[in-house]
Amino acid sequence: MAPADAARSTASDDTPVLELVQFRLNAGTEDDDFIEAARGTEAMLRAGGALIRRFLTKDSEGTWSDVIEWTSMEAALSAAEAVMQEPDFQPLMQMIDPETVNLSHAPILWRME
């Protein structure tokens, strides 16, 4: 079966999950500084072995998206909780306007490579 044909009608415990965090940066925060702070979170995120891939995007309105693919919902939720206590995440978190954060998790039911 071709990868694009791999579809699920429902999620299971081993279904990969997409985490989407959308937000704006605090006034005065430079994009390059934020990206450098994001790089500082790599080791912690990779250490759990559940991260598949991660992207940072910024649209023309200034809204950032941190998009992470996890191996499972359990892994995604566990990581979301752990980062709140992780010192490596504090520089990144301090640059984000908390009033603008929108976090969601959804199972990936179909993918085209």
PDB file of C-alpha atoms in Angstrom:
ATOM      1  CA  MET A   1       0.000   0.000   0.000  1.00  0.00           C
ATOM      2  CA  ALA A   2       1.368   3.433  -0.913  1.00  0.00           C
ATOM      3  CA  PRO A   3       1.927   5.835   2.011  1.00  0.00           C
ATOM      4  CA  ALA A   4      -0.755   8.165   0.685  1.00  0.00           C
ATOM      5  CA  ASP A   5      -3.214   5.290   0.841  1.00  0.00           C
ATOM      6  CA  ALA A   6      -2.640   4.691   4.547  1.00  0.00           C
ATOM      7  CA  ALA A   7      -5.784   6.065   6.140  1.00  0.00           C
ATOM      8  CA  ARG A   8      -7.604   5.342   9.372  1.00  0.00           C
ATOM      9  CA  SER A   9     -11.245   5.945  10.053  1.00  0.00           C
ATOM     10  CA  THR A  10     -10.627   6.094  13.808  1.00  0.00           C
ATOM     11  CA  ALA A  11      -7.664   6.716  16.076  1.00  0.00           C
ATOM     12  CA  SER A  12      -5.998   4.014  18.158  1.00  0.00           C
ATOM     13  CA  ASP A  13      -3.391   4.107  20.929  1.00  0.00           C
ATOM     14  CA  ASP A  14      -0.570   4.012  18.375  1.00  0.00           C
ATOM     15  CA  THR A  15      -1.985   6.674  16.066  1.00  0.00           C
ATOM     16  CA  PRO A  16       0.453   9.558  15.541  1.00  0.00           C
ATOM     17  CA  VAL A  17      -0.787  12.893  16.851  1.00  0.00           C
ATOM     18  CA  LEU A  18      -0.342  16.422  15.585  1.00  0.00           C
ATOM     19  CA  GLU A  19       0.137  19.083  18.239  1.00  0.00           C
ATOM     20  CA  LEU A  20      -0.605  22.617  17.085  1.00  0.00           C
ATOM     21  CA  VAL A  21       0.272  25.576  19.279  1.00  0.00           C
ATOM     22  CA  GLN A  22      -0.586  28.984  17.866  1.00  0.00           C
ATOM     23  CA  PHE A  23       0.513  32.203  19.565  1.00  0.00           C
ATOM     24  CA  ARG A  24       2.021  35.652  19.221  1.00  0.00           C
ATOM     25  CA  LEU A  25       5.306  36.769  20.699  1.00  0.00           C
ATOM     26  CA  ASN A  26       5.575  39.414  23.391  1.00  0.00           C
ATOM     27  CA  ALA A  27       6.183  42.917  22.038  1.00  0.00           C
ATOM     28  CA  GLY A  28       9.852  43.556  21.380  1.00  0.00           C
ATOM     29  CA  THR A  29      10.799  39.889  20.956  1.00  0.00           C
ATOM     30  CA  GLU A  30      12.972  39.330  17.890  1.00  0.00           C
ATOM     31  CA  ASP A  31      12.225  36.351  15.630  1.00  0.00           C
ATOM     32  CA  ASP A  32      15.856  35.190  15.657  1.00  0.00           C
ATOM     33  CA  ASP A  33      15.929  35.207  19.471  1.00  0.00           C
ATOM     34  CA  PHE A  34      12.754  33.142  19.582  1.00  0.00           C
ATOM     35  CA  ILE A  35      14.102  30.608  17.084  1.00  0.00           C
ATOM     36  CA  GLU A  36      17.298  30.321  19.111  1.00  0.00           C
ATOM     37  CA  ALA A  37      15.214  29.675  22.245  1.00  0.00           C
ATOM     38  CA  ALA A  38      13.285  26.995  20.324  1.00  0.00           C
ATOM     39  CA  ARG A  39      16.580  25.324  19.404  1.00  0.00           C
ATOM     40  CA  GLY A  40      17.322  25.178  23.124  1.00  0.00           C
ATOM     41  CA  THR A  41      14.329  22.860  23.599  1.00  0.00           C
ATOM     42  CA  GLU A  42      15.477  20.220  21.106  1.00  0.00           C
ATOM     43  CA  ALA A  43      17.385  17.964  23.502  1.00  0.00           C
ATOM     44  CA  MET A  44      14.511  17.675  25.963  1.00  0.00           C
ATOM     45  CA  LEU A  45      11.958  16.973  23.233  1.00  0.00           C
ATOM     46  CA  ARG A  46      14.146  14.374  21.519  1.00  0.00           C
ATOM     47  CA  ALA A  47      15.076  12.641  24.785  1.00  0.00           C
ATOM     48  CA  GLY A  48      11.646  11.070  25.145  1.00  0.00           C
ATOM     49  CA  GLY A  49      11.920   9.330  21.777  1.00  0.00           C
ATOM     50  CA  ALA A  50       8.320  10.179  20.855  1.00  0.00           C
ATOM     51  CA  LEU A  51       8.886  13.263  18.691  1.00  0.00           C
ATOM     52  CA  ILE A  52       8.636  12.543  14.976  1.00  0.00           C
ATOM     53  CA  ARG A  53       9.054  16.054  13.536  1.00  0.00           C
ATOM     54  CA  ARG A  54       8.605  19.702  14.465  1.00  0.00           C
ATOM     55  CA  PHE A  55       8.049  22.910  12.503  1.00  0.00           C
ATOM     56  CA  LEU A  56       7.856  26.575  13.453  1.00  0.00           C
ATOM     57  CA  THR A  57       5.946  28.912  11.152  1.00  0.00           C
ATOM     58  CA  LYS A  58       4.961  32.565  11.260  1.00  0.00           C
ATOM     59  CA  ASP A  59       2.187  34.028   9.128  1.00  0.00           C
ATOM     60  CA  SER A  60       1.926  37.531   7.692  1.00  0.00           C
ATOM     61  CA  GLU A  61      -0.183  38.635  10.681  1.00  0.00           C
ATOM     62  CA  GLY A  62       2.552  37.687  13.167  1.00  0.00           C
ATOM     63  CA  THR A  63       0.902  34.512  14.459  1.00  0.00           C
ATOM     64  CA  TRP A  64       3.356  31.703  15.076  1.00  0.00           C
ATOM     65  CA  SER A  65       2.564  27.995  14.867  1.00  0.00           C
ATOM     66  CA  ASP A  66       4.618  25.355  16.637  1.00  0.00           C
ATOM     67  CA  VAL A  67       3.645  22.104  14.930  1.00  0.00           C
ATOM     68  CA  ILE A  68       4.844  18.826  16.405  1.00  0.00           C
ATOM     69  CA  GLU A  69       4.094  15.296  15.287  1.00  0.00           C
ATOM     70  CA  TRP A  70       4.167  12.794  18.159  1.00  0.00           C
ATOM     71  CA  THR A  71       4.031   8.993  18.105  1.00  0.00           C
ATOM     72  CA  SER A  72       0.812   8.921  20.172  1.00  0.00           C
ATOM     73  CA  MET A  73      -1.689  11.019  22.097  1.00  0.00           C
ATOM     74  CA  GLU A  74      -0.207   9.761  25.360  1.00  0.00           C
ATOM     75  CA  ALA A  75       3.240  10.992  24.315  1.00  0.00           C
ATOM     76  CA  ALA A  76       1.876  14.368  23.192  1.00  0.00           C
ATOM     77  CA  LEU A  77      -0.023  14.997  26.414  1.00  0.00           C
ATOM     78  CA  SER A  78       2.879  13.832  28.555  1.00  0.00           C
ATOM     79  CA  ALA A  79       5.273  16.169  26.751  1.00  0.00           C
ATOM     80  CA  ALA A  80       2.836  19.100  26.972  1.00  0.00           C
ATOM     81  CA  GLU A  81       2.746  18.649  30.738  1.00  0.00           C
ATOM     82  CA  ALA A  82       6.503  18.106  31.097  1.00  0.00           C
ATOM     83  CA  VAL A  83       7.548  21.238  29.210  1.00  0.00           C
ATOM     84  CA  MET A  84       5.807  23.440  31.759  1.00  0.00           C
ATOM     85  CA  GLN A  85       8.342  22.295  34.379  1.00  0.00           C
ATOM     86  CA  GLU A  86      11.371  22.021  32.084  1.00  0.00           C
ATOM     87  CA  PRO A  87      14.041  24.722  32.624  1.00  0.00           C
ATOM     88  CA  ASP A  88      15.112  24.524  28.947  1.00  0.00           C
ATOM     89  CA  PHE A  89      11.634  25.720  27.960  1.00  0.00           C
ATOM     90  CA  GLN A  90      11.547  28.794  30.186  1.00  0.00           C
ATOM     91  CA  PRO A  91      13.373  31.168  27.783  1.00  0.00           C
ATOM     92  CA  LEU A  92      10.956  30.153  25.009  1.00  0.00           C
ATOM     93  CA  MET A  93       7.871  30.452  27.220  1.00  0.00           C
ATOM     94  CA  GLN A  94       8.887  33.902  28.447  1.00  0.00           C
ATOM     95  CA  MET A  95       8.859  35.200  24.859  1.00  0.00           C
ATOM     96  CA  ILE A  96       5.269  34.075  24.184  1.00  0.00           C
ATOM     97  CA  ASP A  97       2.238  36.218  25.000  1.00  0.00           C
ATOM     98  CA  PRO A  98       0.225  33.780  27.175  1.00  0.00           C
ATOM     99  CA  GLU A  99      -3.062  35.495  26.312  1.00  0.00           C
ATOM    100  CA  THR A 100      -2.669  34.444  22.671  1.00  0.00           C
ATOM    101  CA  VAL A 101      -1.855  30.740  23.112  1.00  0.00           C
ATOM    102  CA  ASN A 102      -4.141  28.160  21.529  1.00  0.00           C
ATOM    103  CA  LEU A 103      -3.101  24.503  21.982  1.00  0.00           C
ATOM    104  CA  SER A 104      -4.723  21.525  20.287  1.00  0.00           C
ATOM    105  CA  HIS A 105      -3.957  17.840  19.735  1.00  0.00           C
ATOM    106  CA  ALA A 106      -5.511  15.715  17.010  1.00  0.00           C
ATOM    107  CA  PRO A 107      -4.859  12.189  15.745  1.00  0.00           C
ATOM    108  CA  ILE A 108      -3.431  11.985  12.239  1.00  0.00           C
ATOM    109  CA  LEU A 109      -5.928   9.905  10.305  1.00  0.00           C
ATOM    110  CA  TRP A 110      -4.409  10.294   6.846  1.00  0.00           C
ATOM    111  CA  ARG A 111      -1.037  11.380   5.519  1.00  0.00           C
ATOM    112  CA  MET A 112       0.472  11.936   2.099  1.00  0.00           C
ATOM    113  CA  GLU A 113       4.269  11.784   1.928  1.00  0.00           C
TER     114      GLU A 113
END
